[in-house]
C-alpha positions as protocol buffer text, in pm:
chain_id: "A"
residue {
  index: 1
  type: UNK
  ca { x: -3142 y: -958 z: 1155 }
}
residue {
  index: 2
  type: UNK
  ca { x: -3292 y: -824 z: 1477 }
}
residue {
  index: 3
  type: UNK
  ca { x: -3622 y: -834 z: 1662 }
}
residue {
  index: 4
  type: UNK
  ca { x: -3706 y: -686 z: 2003 }
}
residue {
  index: 5
  type: UNK
  ca { x: -3341 y: -579 z: 2045 }
}
residue {
  index: 6
  type: UNK
  ca { x: -3212 y: -935 z: 1996 }
}
residue {
  index: 7
  type: UNK
  ca { x: -3013 y: -1060 z: 1698 }
}
residue {
  index: 8
  type: UNK
  ca { x: -3031 y: -1376 z: 1491 }
}
residue {
  index: 9
  type: UNK
  ca { x: -2869 y: -1515 z: 1178 }
}
residue {
  index: 10
  type: UNK
  ca { x: -3057 y: -1557 z: 851 }
}
residue {
  index: 11
  type: UNK
  ca { x: -2956 y: -1697 z: 514 }
}
residue {
  index: 12
  type: UNK
  ca { x: -2939 y: -1499 z: 188 }
}
residue {
  index: 13
  type: UNK
  ca { x: -3314 y: -1557 z: 134 }
}
residue {
  index: 14
  type: UNK
  ca { x: -3398 y: -1400 z: 469 }
}
residue {
  index: 15
  type: UNK
  ca { x: -3483 y: -1733 z: 633 }
}
residue {
  index: 16
  type: UNK
  ca { x: -3398 y: -1717 z: 1005 }
}
residue {
  index: 17
  type: UNK
  ca { x: -3150 y: -1993 z: 1092 }
}
residue {
  index: 18
  type: UNK
  ca { x: -3097 y: -1942 z: 1463 }
}
residue {
  index: 19
  type: UNK
  ca { x: -3377 y: -1758 z: 1638 }
}
residue {
  index: 20
  type: UNK
  ca { x: -3328 y: -1424 z: 1808 }
}
residue {
  index: 21
  type: UNK
  ca { x: -3100 y: -1483 z: 2106 }
}
residue {
  index: 22
  type: UNK
  ca { x: -2802 y: -1244 z: 2103 }
}
residue {
  index: 23
  type: UNK
  ca { x: -2776 y: -892 z: 2242 }
}
residue {
  index: 24
  type: UNK
  ca { x: -2518 y: -795 z: 1978 }
}
residue {
  index: 25
  type: UNK
  ca { x: -2310 y: -953 z: 1703 }
}
residue {
  index: 26
  type: UNK
  ca { x: -1995 y: -881 z: 1508 }
}
residue {
  index: 27
  type: UNK
  ca { x: -1969 y: -900 z: 1133 }
}
residue {
  index: 28
  type: UNK
  ca { x: -2027 y: -1236 z: 967 }
}
residue {
  index: 29
  type: UNK
  ca { x: -1702 y: -1250 z: 770 }
}
residue {
  index: 30
  type: UNK
  ca { x: -1559 y: -1569 z: 917 }
}
residue {
  index: 31
  type: UNK
  ca { x: -1677 y: -1905 z: 1048 }
}
residue {
  index: 32
  type: UNK
  ca { x: -1632 y: -1766 z: 1401 }
}
residue {
  index: 33
  type: UNK
  ca { x: -1880 y: -1485 z: 1466 }
}
residue {
  index: 34
  type: UNK
  ca { x: -1848 y: -1259 z: 1772 }
}
residue {
  index: 35
  type: UNK
  ca { x: -2176 y: -1268 z: 1966 }
}
residue {
  index: 36
  type: UNK
  ca { x: -2294 y: -1123 z: 2297 }
}
residue {
  index: 37
  type: UNK
  ca { x: -2526 y: -1312 z: 2531 }
}
residue {
  index: 38
  type: UNK
  ca { x: -2608 y: -1243 z: 2896 }
}
residue {
  index: 39
  type: UNK
  ca { x: -2371 y: -946 z: 2896 }
}
residue {
  index: 40
  type: UNK
  ca { x: -2061 y: -1135 z: 2775 }
}
residue {
  index: 41
  type: UNK
  ca { x: -1907 y: -1198 z: 2434 }
}
residue {
  index: 42
  type: UNK
  ca { x: -1802 y: -1528 z: 2279 }
}
residue {
  index: 43
  type: UNK
  ca { x: -1795 y: -1681 z: 1930 }
}
residue {
  index: 44
  type: UNK
  ca { x: -2060 y: -1879 z: 1748 }
}
residue {
  index: 45
  type: UNK
  ca { x: -2097 y: -2056 z: 1415 }
}
residue {
  index: 46
  type: UNK
  ca { x: -2343 y: -1950 z: 1144 }
}
residue {
  index: 47
  type: UNK
  ca { x: -2589 y: -2204 z: 1288 }
}
residue {
  index: 48
  type: UNK
  ca { x: -2563 y: -2050 z: 1637 }
}
residue {
  index: 49
  type: UNK
  ca { x: -2346 y: -2320 z: 1791 }
}
residue {
  index: 50
  type: UNK
  ca { x: -2117 y: -2181 z: 2062 }
}
residue {
  index: 51
  type: UNK
  ca { x: -1756 y: -2230 z: 1947 }
}
residue {
  index: 52
  type: UNK
  ca { x: -1578 y: -2015 z: 2210 }
}
residue {
  index: 53
  type: UNK
  ca { x: -1772 y: -1959 z: 2536 }
}
residue {
  index: 54
  type: UNK
  ca { x: -1919 y: -1624 z: 2635 }
}
residue {
  index: 55
  type: UNK
  ca { x: -1649 y: -1487 z: 2865 }
}
residue {
  index: 56
  type: UNK
  ca { x: -1527 y: -1148 z: 2739 }
}
residue {
  index: 57
  type: UNK
  ca { x: -1632 y: -784 z: 2788 }
}
residue {
  index: 58
  type: UNK
  ca { x: -1566 y: -729 z: 2416 }
}
residue {
  index: 59
  type: UNK
  ca { x: -1476 y: -954 z: 2122 }
}
residue {
  index: 60
  type: UNK
  ca { x: -1380 y: -870 z: 1764 }
}
residue {
  index: 61
  type: UNK
  ca { x: -1355 y: -1056 z: 1437 }
}
residue {
  index: 62
  type: UNK
  ca { x: -1047 y: -1264 z: 1363 }
}
residue {
  index: 63
  type: UNK
  ca { x: -759 y: -1104 z: 1172 }
}
residue {
  index: 64
  type: UNK
  ca { x: -441 y: -1300 z: 1089 }
}
residue {
  index: 65
  type: UNK
  ca { x: -582 y: -1594 z: 1294 }
}
residue {
  index: 66
  type: UNK
  ca { x: -601 y: -1378 z: 1607 }
}
residue {
  index: 67
  type: UNK
  ca { x: -896 y: -1192 z: 1755 }
}
residue {
  index: 68
  type: UNK
  ca { x: -874 y: -905 z: 2000 }
}
residue {
  index: 69
  type: UNK
  ca { x: -1080 y: -948 z: 2316 }
}
residue {
  index: 70
  type: UNK
  ca { x: -1123 y: -751 z: 2636 }
}
residue {
  index: 71
  type: UNK
  ca { x: -1111 y: -985 z: 2935 }
}
residue {
  index: 72
  type: UNK
  ca { x: -1342 y: -947 z: 3232 }
}
residue {
  index: 73
  type: UNK
  ca { x: -1036 y: -816 z: 3418 }
}
residue {
  index: 74
  type: UNK
  ca { x: -1020 y: -525 z: 3172 }
}
residue {
  index: 75
  type: UNK
  ca { x: -705 y: -635 z: 2985 }
}
residue {
  index: 76
  type: UNK
  ca { x: -674 y: -664 z: 2609 }
}
residue {
  index: 77
  type: UNK
  ca { x: -569 y: -1006 z: 2485 }
}
residue {
  index: 78
  type: UNK
  ca { x: -551 y: -1191 z: 2155 }
}
residue {
  index: 79
  type: UNK
  ca { x: -700 y: -1536 z: 2121 }
}
residue {
  index: 80
  type: UNK
  ca { x: -652 y: -1806 z: 1860 }
}
residue {
  index: 81
  type: UNK
  ca { x: -933 y: -1994 z: 1686 }
}
residue {
  index: 82
  type: UNK
  ca { x: -949 y: -2245 z: 1972 }
}
residue {
  index: 83
  type: UNK
  ca { x: -1013 y: -1965 z: 2222 }
}
residue {
  index: 84
  type: UNK
  ca { x: -669 y: -1989 z: 2382 }
}
residue {
  index: 85
  type: UNK
  ca { x: -499 y: -1662 z: 2474 }
}
residue {
  index: 86
  type: UNK
  ca { x: -195 y: -1628 z: 2249 }
}
residue {
  index: 87
  type: UNK
  ca { x: -79 y: -1303 z: 2406 }
}
residue {
  index: 88
  type: UNK
  ca { x: -185 y: -1045 z: 2657 }
}
residue {
  index: 89
  type: UNK
  ca { x: -132 y: -692 z: 2538 }
}
residue {
  index: 90
  type: UNK
  ca { x: 138 y: -491 z: 2718 }
}
residue {
  index: 91
  type: UNK
  ca { x: -65 y: -178 z: 2643 }
}
residue {
  index: 92
  type: UNK
  ca { x: -355 y: -11 z: 2824 }
}
residue {
  index: 93
  type: UNK
  ca { x: -540 y: -7 z: 2493 }
}
residue {
  index: 94
  type: UNK
  ca { x: -443 y: -192 z: 2178 }
}
residue {
  index: 95
  type: UNK
  ca { x: -565 y: -245 z: 1825 }
}
residue {
  index: 96
  type: UNK
  ca { x: -599 y: -545 z: 1592 }
}
residue {
  index: 97
  type: UNK
  ca { x: -281 y: -709 z: 1454 }
}
residue {
  index: 98
  type: UNK
  ca { x: -153 y: -566 z: 1128 }
}
residue {
  index: 99
  type: UNK
  ca { x: 145 y: -698 z: 931 }
}
residue {
  index: 100
  type: UNK
  ca { x: 287 y: -865 z: 1244 }
}
residue {
  index: 101
  type: UNK
  ca { x: 254 y: -554 z: 1465 }
}
residue {
  index: 102
  type: UNK
  ca { x: -2 y: -440 z: 1720 }
}
residue {
  index: 103
  type: UNK
  ca { x: -40 y: -68 z: 1778 }
}
residue {
  index: 104
  type: UNK
  ca { x: -116 y: 25 z: 2137 }
}
residue {
  index: 105
  type: UNK
  ca { x: -133 y: 308 z: 2388 }
}
residue {
  index: 106
  type: UNK
  ca { x: 66 y: 331 z: 2710 }
}
residue {
  index: 107
  type: UNK
  ca { x: 64 y: 642 z: 2930 }
}
residue {
  index: 108
  type: UNK
  ca { x: -97 y: 839 z: 2648 }
}
residue {
  index: 109
  type: UNK
  ca { x: 171 y: 747 z: 2391 }
}
residue {
  index: 110
  type: UNK
  ca { x: 142 y: 514 z: 2092 }
}
residue {
  index: 111
  type: UNK
  ca { x: 389 y: 233 z: 2027 }
}
residue {
  index: 112
  type: UNK
  ca { x: 398 y: -117 z: 1880 }
}
residue {
  index: 113
  type: UNK
  ca { x: 446 y: -473 z: 1997 }
}
residue {
  index: 114
  type: UNK
  ca { x: 493 y: -790 z: 1796 }
}
residue {
  index: 115
  type: UNK
  ca { x: 241 y: -1074 z: 1791 }
}
residue {
  index: 116
  type: UNK
  ca { x: 417 y: -1234 z: 2088 }
}
residue {
  index: 117
  type: UNK
  ca { x: 352 y: -929 z: 2307 }
}
residue {
  index: 118
  type: UNK
  ca { x: 707 y: -789 z: 2303 }
}
residue {
  index: 119
  type: UNK
  ca { x: 725 y: -410 z: 2270 }
}
residue {
  index: 120
  type: UNK
  ca { x: 935 y: -352 z: 1959 }
}
residue {
  index: 121
  type: UNK
  ca { x: 873 y: 22 z: 1904 }
}
residue {
  index: 122
  type: UNK
  ca { x: 854 y: 208 z: 2234 }
}
residue {
  index: 123
  type: UNK
  ca { x: 545 y: 423 z: 2297 }
}
residue {
  index: 124
  type: UNK
  ca { x: 661 y: 770 z: 2192 }
}
residue {
  index: 125
  type: UNK
  ca { x: 411 y: 899 z: 1938 }
}
residue {
  index: 126
  type: UNK
  ca { x: 111 y: 1126 z: 1992 }
}
residue {
  index: 127
  type: UNK
  ca { x: -91 y: 899 z: 1764 }
}
residue {
  index: 128
  type: UNK
  ca { x: -26 y: 595 z: 1548 }
}
residue {
  index: 129
  type: UNK
  ca { x: -202 y: 387 z: 1285 }
}
residue {
  index: 130
  type: UNK
  ca { x: -168 y: 23 z: 1185 }
}
residue {
  index: 131
  type: UNK
  ca { x: 108 y: -91 z: 952 }
}
residue {
  index: 132
  type: UNK
  ca { x: 12 y: -110 z: 585 }
}
residue {
  index: 133
  type: UNK
  ca { x: 248 y: -170 z: 293 }
}
residue {
  index: 134
  type: UNK
  ca { x: 530 y: -198 z: 550 }
}
residue {
  index: 135
  type: UNK
  ca { x: 483 y: 151 z: 700 }
}
residue {
  index: 136
  type: UNK
  ca { x: 276 y: 303 z: 980 }
}
residue {
  index: 137
  type: UNK
  ca { x: 156 y: 663 z: 991 }
}
residue {
  index: 138
  type: UNK
  ca { x: 253 y: 828 z: 1322 }
}
residue {
  index: 139
  type: UNK
  ca { x: 198 y: 1171 z: 1466 }
}
residue {
  index: 140
  type: UNK
  ca { x: 482 y: 1337 z: 1655 }
}
residue {
  index: 141
  type: UNK
  ca { x: 397 y: 1681 z: 1787 }
}
residue {
  index: 142
  type: UNK
  ca { x: 172 y: 1847 z: 1533 }
}
residue {
  index: 143
  type: UNK
  ca { x: 301 y: 1661 z: 1224 }
}
residue {
  index: 144
  type: UNK
  ca { x: 253 y: 1318 z: 1070 }
}
residue {
  index: 145
  type: UNK
  ca { x: 514 y: 1095 z: 910 }
}
residue {
  index: 146
  type: UNK
  ca { x: 578 y: 723 z: 853 }
}
residue {
  index: 147
  type: UNK
  ca { x: 790 y: 467 z: 1036 }
}
residue {
  index: 148
  type: UNK
  ca { x: 913 y: 128 z: 922 }
}
residue {
  index: 149
  type: UNK
  ca { x: 908 y: -194 z: 1125 }
}
residue {
  index: 150
  type: UNK
  ca { x: 1229 y: -96 z: 1304 }
}
residue {
  index: 151
  type: UNK
  ca { x: 1068 y: 225 z: 1427 }
}
residue {
  index: 152
  type: UNK
  ca { x: 1288 y: 445 z: 1208 }
}
residue {
  index: 153
  type: UNK
  ca { x: 1130 y: 724 z: 1009 }
}
residue {
  index: 154
  type: UNK
  ca { x: 1081 y: 632 z: 644 }
}
residue {
  index: 155
  type: UNK
  ca { x: 915 y: 972 z: 596 }
}
residue {
  index: 156
  type: UNK
  ca { x: 989 y: 1238 z: 857 }
}
residue {
  index: 157
  type: UNK
  ca { x: 687 y: 1407 z: 1018 }
}
residue {
  index: 158
  type: UNK
  ca { x: 604 y: 1693 z: 781 }
}
residue {
  index: 159
  type: UNK
  ca { x: 234 y: 1644 z: 706 }
}
residue {
  index: 160
  type: UNK
  ca { x: -76 y: 1785 z: 874 }
}
residue {
  index: 161
  type: UNK
  ca { x: -234 y: 1441 z: 830 }
}
residue {
  index: 162
  type: UNK
  ca { x: -126 y: 1106 z: 686 }
}
residue {
  index: 163
  type: UNK
  ca { x: -342 y: 802 z: 604 }
}
residue {
  index: 164
  type: UNK
  ca { x: -256 y: 435 z: 565 }
}
residue {
  index: 165
  type: UNK
  ca { x: -71 y: 320 z: 255 }
}
residue {
  index: 166
  type: UNK
  ca { x: -253 y: 104 z: 3 }
}
residue {
  index: 167
  type: UNK
  ca { x: -92 y: -23 z: -314 }
}
residue {
  index: 168
  type: UNK
  ca { x: 210 y: 201 z: -259 }
}
residue {
  index: 169
  type: UNK
  ca { x: 11 y: 524 z: -213 }
}
residue {
  index: 170
  type: UNK
  ca { x: -123 y: 723 z: 83 }
}
residue {
  index: 171
  type: UNK
  ca { x: -330 y: 1038 z: 118 }
}
residue {
  index: 172
  type: UNK
  ca { x: -145 y: 1314 z: 303 }
}
residue {
  index: 173
  type: UNK
  ca { x: -233 y: 1670 z: 386 }
}
residue {
  index: 174
  type: UNK
  ca { x: 17 y: 1957 z: 370 }
}
residue {
  index: 175
  type: UNK
  ca { x: -37 y: 2332 z: 400 }
}
residue {
  index: 176
  type: UNK
  ca { x: -76 y: 2337 z: 19 }
}
residue {
  index: 177
  type: UNK
  ca { x: -358 y: 2075 z: 26 }
}
residue {
  index: 178
  type: UNK
  ca { x: -392 y: 1700 z: -11 }
}
């Protein structure tokens, strides 16, 4: 709920619980809610209590007990629910953890590290998506394919586009259609 460009938290009846005090907020899908105050992000509870201090340029929701943050130094890191940095990303830009991997960009190429920050699939792809159902869609040249957790092609790049797998299926585009 917002008023005068500030956000607050209300209950399911629309009753305001916190007052309007945040410049921005993440989704309320967890007991730790990303919230921005005085230009920095931290994490609050549903009652507005500060759980992790405002200290980041960006903060996202938790996924697999880690949340991606952008430090004031401009580095991506992943914090635990206590606010401790579990790992600093080896990439210039990185995404949320997915199935034990973190997709990231280094020198314009996509690769993957594990949740300890070790690069396990060298940056070599023109684009890459998160792992889903054990595979990640990657673009090499003009074509998309899928790699496994070892970085080997499970499906060689032959598609014009490839989406994430879900339940054993993925949407792909070939010259003949989807």
